[in-house]
C-alpha cells in the first residue's frame, strides 16, 4: 500500500469537490441576482453561505492532506538515504 499515492488521490478528489462547491456558489449567486422575491433571495443566500462553508472545510482538509503528503515524502526520503555516521 503506497500511502503517498493514496493521499495524492484523496487530494485530487477533494480538489474536484472544491471546484464543484465553487461552481455551486456561482450558480446560486446568479440565481440570487435573478430572484424576484425576498424569500427566494433568502434561500439562495443561505445556499451560497452553505456552499462557501463546504468549500472552506474542504480547503482545510486539502491543506491537512497536503501536509501529510509532505511528511510521508520526507519519511520515505529518510528511509532511502540512511544517515552516515561521521566518527
Tab-separated table of N, CA and C in Angstrom:
chain	number	residue	atom	x	y	z
A	1	UNK	N	0.853	-1.192	0.000
A	1	UNK	CA	0.000	0.000	0.000
A	1	UNK	C	0.889	1.243	0.000
A	2	UNK	N	0.736	2.072	-0.985
A	2	UNK	CA	1.525	3.297	-1.105
A	2	UNK	C	0.717	4.457	-0.536
A	3	UNK	N	1.062	4.852	0.670
A	3	UNK	CA	0.283	5.893	1.359
A	3	UNK	C	0.345	7.230	0.625
A	4	UNK	N	1.485	7.541	0.035
A	4	UNK	CA	1.611	8.816	-0.686
A	4	UNK	C	0.655	8.835	-1.880
A	5	UNK	N	0.630	7.741	-2.611
A	5	UNK	CA	-0.272	7.656	-3.767
A	5	UNK	C	-1.728	7.781	-3.321
A	6	UNK	N	-2.076	7.105	-2.236
A	6	UNK	CA	-3.443	7.185	-1.712
A	6	UNK	C	-3.797	8.611	-1.292
A	7	UNK	N	-2.865	9.274	-0.615
A	7	UNK	CA	-3.104	10.650	-0.172
A	7	UNK	C	-3.226	11.594	-1.366
A	8	UNK	N	-2.392	11.384	-2.384
A	8	UNK	CA	-2.472	12.221	-3.584
A	8	UNK	C	-3.813	12.029	-4.297
A	9	UNK	N	-4.292	10.792	-4.324
A	9	UNK	CA	-5.597	10.526	-4.940
A	9	UNK	C	-6.707	11.222	-4.152
A	10	UNK	N	-6.622	11.153	-2.840
A	10	UNK	CA	-7.603	11.824	-1.992
A	10	UNK	C	-7.553	13.338	-2.199
A	11	UNK	N	-6.344	13.885	-2.308
A	11	UNK	CA	-6.191	15.322	-2.551
A	11	UNK	C	-6.839	15.718	-3.874
A	12	UNK	N	-6.691	14.883	-4.886
A	12	UNK	CA	-7.299	15.163	-6.188
A	12	UNK	C	-8.826	15.151	-6.094
A	13	UNK	N	-9.360	14.184	-5.370
A	13	UNK	CA	-10.811	14.095	-5.193
A	13	UNK	C	-11.331	15.335	-4.471
A	14	UNK	N	-10.624	15.749	-3.440
A	14	UNK	CA	-11.043	16.932	-2.686
A	14	UNK	C	-10.924	18.186	-3.549
A	15	UNK	N	-9.900	18.254	-4.380
A	15	UNK	CA	-9.760	19.400	-5.290
A	15	UNK	C	-10.946	19.492	-6.245
A	16	UNK	N	-11.396	18.352	-6.719
A	16	UNK	CA	-12.575	18.324	-7.594
A	16	UNK	C	-13.806	18.790	-6.823
A	17	UNK	N	-13.937	18.325	-5.594
A	17	UNK	CA	-15.079	18.734	-4.764
A	17	UNK	C	-15.058	20.238	-4.514
A	18	UNK	N	-13.870	20.800	-4.299
A	18	UNK	CA	-13.744	22.247	-4.096
A	18	UNK	C	-14.234	22.990	-5.342
A	19	UNK	N	-13.823	22.515	-6.496
A	19	UNK	CA	-14.254	23.152	-7.751
A	19	UNK	C	-15.776	23.092	-7.903
A	20	UNK	N	-16.358	21.988	-7.500
A	20	UNK	CA	-17.820	21.860	-7.596
A	20	UNK	C	-18.527	22.786	-6.615
A	21	UNK	N	-17.978	22.918	-5.420
A	21	UNK	CA	-18.565	23.847	-4.447
A	21	UNK	C	-18.494	25.277	-4.984
A	22	UNK	N	-17.354	25.613	-5.561
A	22	UNK	CA	-17.171	26.949	-6.130
A	22	UNK	C	-18.176	27.195	-7.259
A	23	UNK	N	-18.372	26.186	-8.084
A	23	UNK	CA	-19.344	26.277	-9.174
A	23	UNK	C	-20.760	26.461	-8.625
A	24	UNK	N	-21.054	25.775	-7.538
A	24	UNK	CA	-22.373	25.917	-6.908
A	24	UNK	C	-22.577	27.332	-6.387
A	25	UNK	N	-21.537	27.909	-5.805
A	25	UNK	CA	-21.628	29.292	-5.317
A	25	UNK	C	-21.947	30.222	-6.484
A	26	UNK	N	-21.263	30.034	-7.602
A	26	UNK	CA	-21.516	30.869	-8.777
A	26	UNK	C	-22.956	30.696	-9.278
A	27	UNK	N	-23.419	29.461	-9.314
A	27	UNK	CA	-24.776	29.176	-9.776
A	27	UNK	C	-25.807	29.855	-8.875
A	28	UNK	N	-25.655	29.658	-7.561
A	28	UNK	CA	-26.619	30.240	-6.626
A	28	UNK	C	-26.530	31.766	-6.599
A	29	UNK	N	-25.353	32.314	-6.849
A	29	UNK	CA	-25.204	33.767	-6.906
A	29	UNK	C	-25.983	34.331	-8.098
A	30	UNK	N	-25.882	33.661	-9.228
A	30	UNK	CA	-26.660	34.092	-10.403
A	30	UNK	C	-28.157	33.979	-10.131
A	31	UNK	N	-28.543	32.880	-9.500
A	31	UNK	CA	-29.964	32.682	-9.172
A	31	UNK	C	-30.439	33.749	-8.191
A	32	UNK	N	-29.584	34.092	-7.227
A	32	UNK	CA	-29.908	35.137	-6.251
A	32	UNK	C	-30.193	36.453	-6.971
A	33	UNK	N	-29.336	36.795	-7.923
A	33	UNK	CA	-29.495	38.054	-8.661
A	33	UNK	C	-30.776	38.085	-9.495
A	34	UNK	N	-31.203	36.914	-9.955
A	34	UNK	CA	-32.413	36.829	-10.777
A	34	UNK	C	-33.685	36.648	-9.952
A	35	UNK	N	-33.522	36.337	-8.677
A	35	UNK	CA	-34.688	36.048	-7.826
A	35	UNK	C	-35.609	37.257	-7.756
A	36	UNK	N	-36.885	36.991	-7.797
A	36	UNK	CA	-37.872	38.067	-7.806
A	36	UNK	C	-38.487	38.321	-6.440
A	37	UNK	N	-38.342	37.374	-5.547
A	37	UNK	CA	-38.956	37.555	-4.227
A	37	UNK	C	-37.890	37.534	-3.137
A	38	UNK	N	-38.231	38.159	-2.033
A	38	UNK	CA	-37.320	38.182	-0.889
A	38	UNK	C	-37.082	36.770	-0.359
A	39	UNK	N	-38.112	35.957	-0.368
A	39	UNK	CA	-37.971	34.569	0.102
A	39	UNK	C	-36.960	33.809	-0.750
A	40	UNK	N	-37.064	33.952	-2.047
A	40	UNK	CA	-36.121	33.279	-2.947
A	40	UNK	C	-34.701	33.782	-2.710
A	41	UNK	N	-34.550	35.094	-2.522
A	41	UNK	CA	-33.218	35.654	-2.266
A	41	UNK	C	-32.635	35.115	-0.961
A	42	UNK	N	-33.490	34.986	0.059
A	42	UNK	CA	-33.020	34.430	1.340
A	42	UNK	C	-32.568	32.983	1.180
A	43	UNK	N	-33.340	32.212	0.424
A	43	UNK	CA	-32.978	30.804	0.201
A	43	UNK	C	-31.644	30.715	-0.537
A	44	UNK	N	-31.498	31.494	-1.601
A	44	UNK	CA	-30.249	31.447	-2.355
A	44	UNK	C	-29.081	31.968	-1.527
A	45	UNK	N	-29.327	32.971	-0.723
A	45	UNK	CA	-28.281	33.487	0.157
A	45	UNK	C	-27.817	32.409	1.135
A	46	UNK	N	-28.766	31.691	1.698
A	46	UNK	CA	-28.439	30.592	2.610
A	46	UNK	C	-27.636	29.512	1.888
A	47	UNK	N	-28.065	29.168	0.695
A	47	UNK	CA	-27.351	28.150	-0.078
A	47	UNK	C	-25.928	28.596	-0.411
A	48	UNK	N	-25.773	29.866	-0.757
A	48	UNK	CA	-24.443	30.407	-1.051
A	48	UNK	C	-23.543	30.264	0.169
A	49	UNK	N	-24.043	30.654	1.325
A	49	UNK	CA	-23.238	30.569	2.551
A	49	UNK	C	-22.893	29.122	2.891
A	50	UNK	N	-23.839	28.211	2.694
A	50	UNK	CA	-23.559	26.796	2.960
A	50	UNK	C	-22.467	26.270	2.037
A	51	UNK	N	-22.561	26.612	0.759
A	51	UNK	CA	-21.554	26.141	-0.196
A	51	UNK	C	-20.183	26.737	0.116
A	52	UNK	N	-20.155	28.001	0.513
A	52	UNK	CA	-18.881	28.616	0.902
A	52	UNK	C	-18.299	27.914	2.123
A	53	UNK	N	-19.162	27.531	3.048
A	53	UNK	CA	-18.711	26.792	4.225
A	53	UNK	C	-18.147	25.430	3.852
A	54	UNK	N	-18.824	24.750	2.936
A	54	UNK	CA	-18.332	23.455	2.463
A	54	UNK	C	-16.959	23.622	1.812
A	55	UNK	N	-16.843	24.650	0.978
A	55	UNK	CA	-15.577	24.897	0.285
A	55	UNK	C	-14.455	25.165	1.286
A	56	UNK	N	-14.746	25.973	2.293
A	56	UNK	CA	-13.729	26.288	3.301
A	56	UNK	C	-13.302	25.029	4.059
A	57	UNK	N	-14.270	24.204	4.404
A	57	UNK	CA	-13.952	22.958	5.116
A	57	UNK	C	-13.092	22.047	4.238
A	58	UNK	N	-13.456	21.945	2.979
A	58	UNK	CA	-12.682	21.111	2.057
A	58	UNK	C	-11.269	21.656	1.864
A	59	UNK	N	-11.142	22.979	1.791
A	59	UNK	CA	-9.804	23.570	1.659
A	59	UNK	C	-8.943	23.249	2.882
A	60	UNK	N	-9.549	23.266	4.055
A	60	UNK	CA	-8.826	22.894	5.266
A	60	UNK	C	-8.376	21.445	5.222
A	61	UNK	N	-9.266	20.570	4.772
A	61	UNK	CA	-8.915	19.156	4.652
A	61	UNK	C	-7.813	18.954	3.618
A	62	UNK	N	-7.892	19.687	2.512
A	62	UNK	CA	-6.867	19.583	1.480
A	62	UNK	C	-5.512	20.028	2.023
A	63	UNK	N	-5.512	21.092	2.790
A	63	UNK	CA	-4.269	21.571	3.396
A	63	UNK	C	-3.671	20.496	4.307
A	64	UNK	N	-4.512	19.876	5.125
A	64	UNK	CA	-4.039	18.813	6.020
A	64	UNK	C	-3.477	17.633	5.229
A	65	UNK	N	-4.159	17.249	4.173
A	65	UNK	CA	-3.700	16.121	3.361
A	65	UNK	C	-2.383	16.460	2.678
A	66	UNK	N	-2.271	17.671	2.139
A	66	UNK	CA	-1.018	18.073	1.502
A	66	UNK	C	0.132	18.092	2.504
A	67	UNK	N	-0.150	18.498	3.728
A	67	UNK	CA	0.875	18.464	4.776
A	67	UNK	C	1.288	17.027	5.064
A	68	UNK	N	0.314	16.139	5.130
A	68	UNK	CA	0.597	14.719	5.378
A	68	UNK	C	1.407	14.114	4.235
A	69	UNK	N	1.120	14.521	3.010
A	69	UNK	CA	1.895	14.043	1.858
A	69	UNK	C	3.354	14.450	2.019
A	70	UNK	N	3.588	15.691	2.397
A	70	UNK	CA	4.962	16.164	2.581
A	70	UNK	C	5.671	15.389	3.685
A	71	UNK	N	4.971	15.133	4.772
A	71	UNK	CA	5.554	14.354	5.873
A	71	UNK	C	5.928	12.957	5.383
A	72	UNK	N	5.028	12.320	4.662
A	72	UNK	CA	5.293	10.968	4.155
A	72	UNK	C	6.448	10.969	3.157
A	73	UNK	N	6.550	12.003	2.344
A	73	UNK	CA	7.676	12.096	1.397
A	73	UNK	C	8.997	12.238	2.144
A	74	UNK	N	8.990	13.046	3.194
A	74	UNK	CA	10.209	13.195	3.994
A	74	UNK	C	10.589	11.880	4.668
A	75	UNK	N	9.596	11.163	5.175
A	75	UNK	CA	9.860	9.852	5.785
A	75	UNK	C	10.463	8.897	4.759
A	76	UNK	N	9.882	8.885	3.562
A	76	UNK	CA	10.371	7.995	2.508
A	76	UNK	C	11.789	8.368	2.102
A	77	UNK	N	12.046	9.653	2.017
A	77	UNK	CA	13.381	10.126	1.648
A	77	UNK	C	14.390	9.725	2.712
A	78	UNK	N	13.991	9.848	3.954
A	78	UNK	CA	14.869	9.490	5.069
A	78	UNK	C	15.191	7.998	5.046
A	79	UNK	N	14.204	7.171	4.710
A	79	UNK	CA	14.421	5.723	4.636
A	79	UNK	C	15.358	5.356	3.492
A	80	UNK	N	15.268	6.084	2.376
A	80	UNK	CA	16.109	5.791	1.208
A	80	UNK	C	17.553	6.197	1.415
A	81	UNK	N	17.764	7.239	2.174
A	81	UNK	CA	19.137	7.709	2.372
A	81	UNK	C	19.471	7.700	3.862
A	82	UNK	N	19.880	6.525	4.371
A	82	UNK	CA	20.206	6.442	5.799
A	82	UNK	C	21.392	7.334	6.135
A	83	UNK	N	21.382	7.787	7.356
A	83	UNK	CA	22.473	8.663	7.803
A	83	UNK	C	23.800	7.921	7.785
A	84	UNK	N	24.790	8.650	7.414
A	84	UNK	CA	26.140	8.095	7.517
A	84	UNK	C	26.747	8.673	8.768
A	85	UNK	N	27.323	7.818	9.558
A	85	UNK	CA	27.895	8.326	10.813
A	85	UNK	C	29.291	8.846	10.555
A	86	UNK	N	29.552	9.978	11.132
A	86	UNK	CA	30.868	10.597	10.994
A	86	UNK	C	31.583	10.451	12.321
A	87	UNK	N	32.478	9.475	12.369
A	87	UNK	CA	33.185	9.220	13.629
A	87	UNK	C	34.571	9.730	13.576
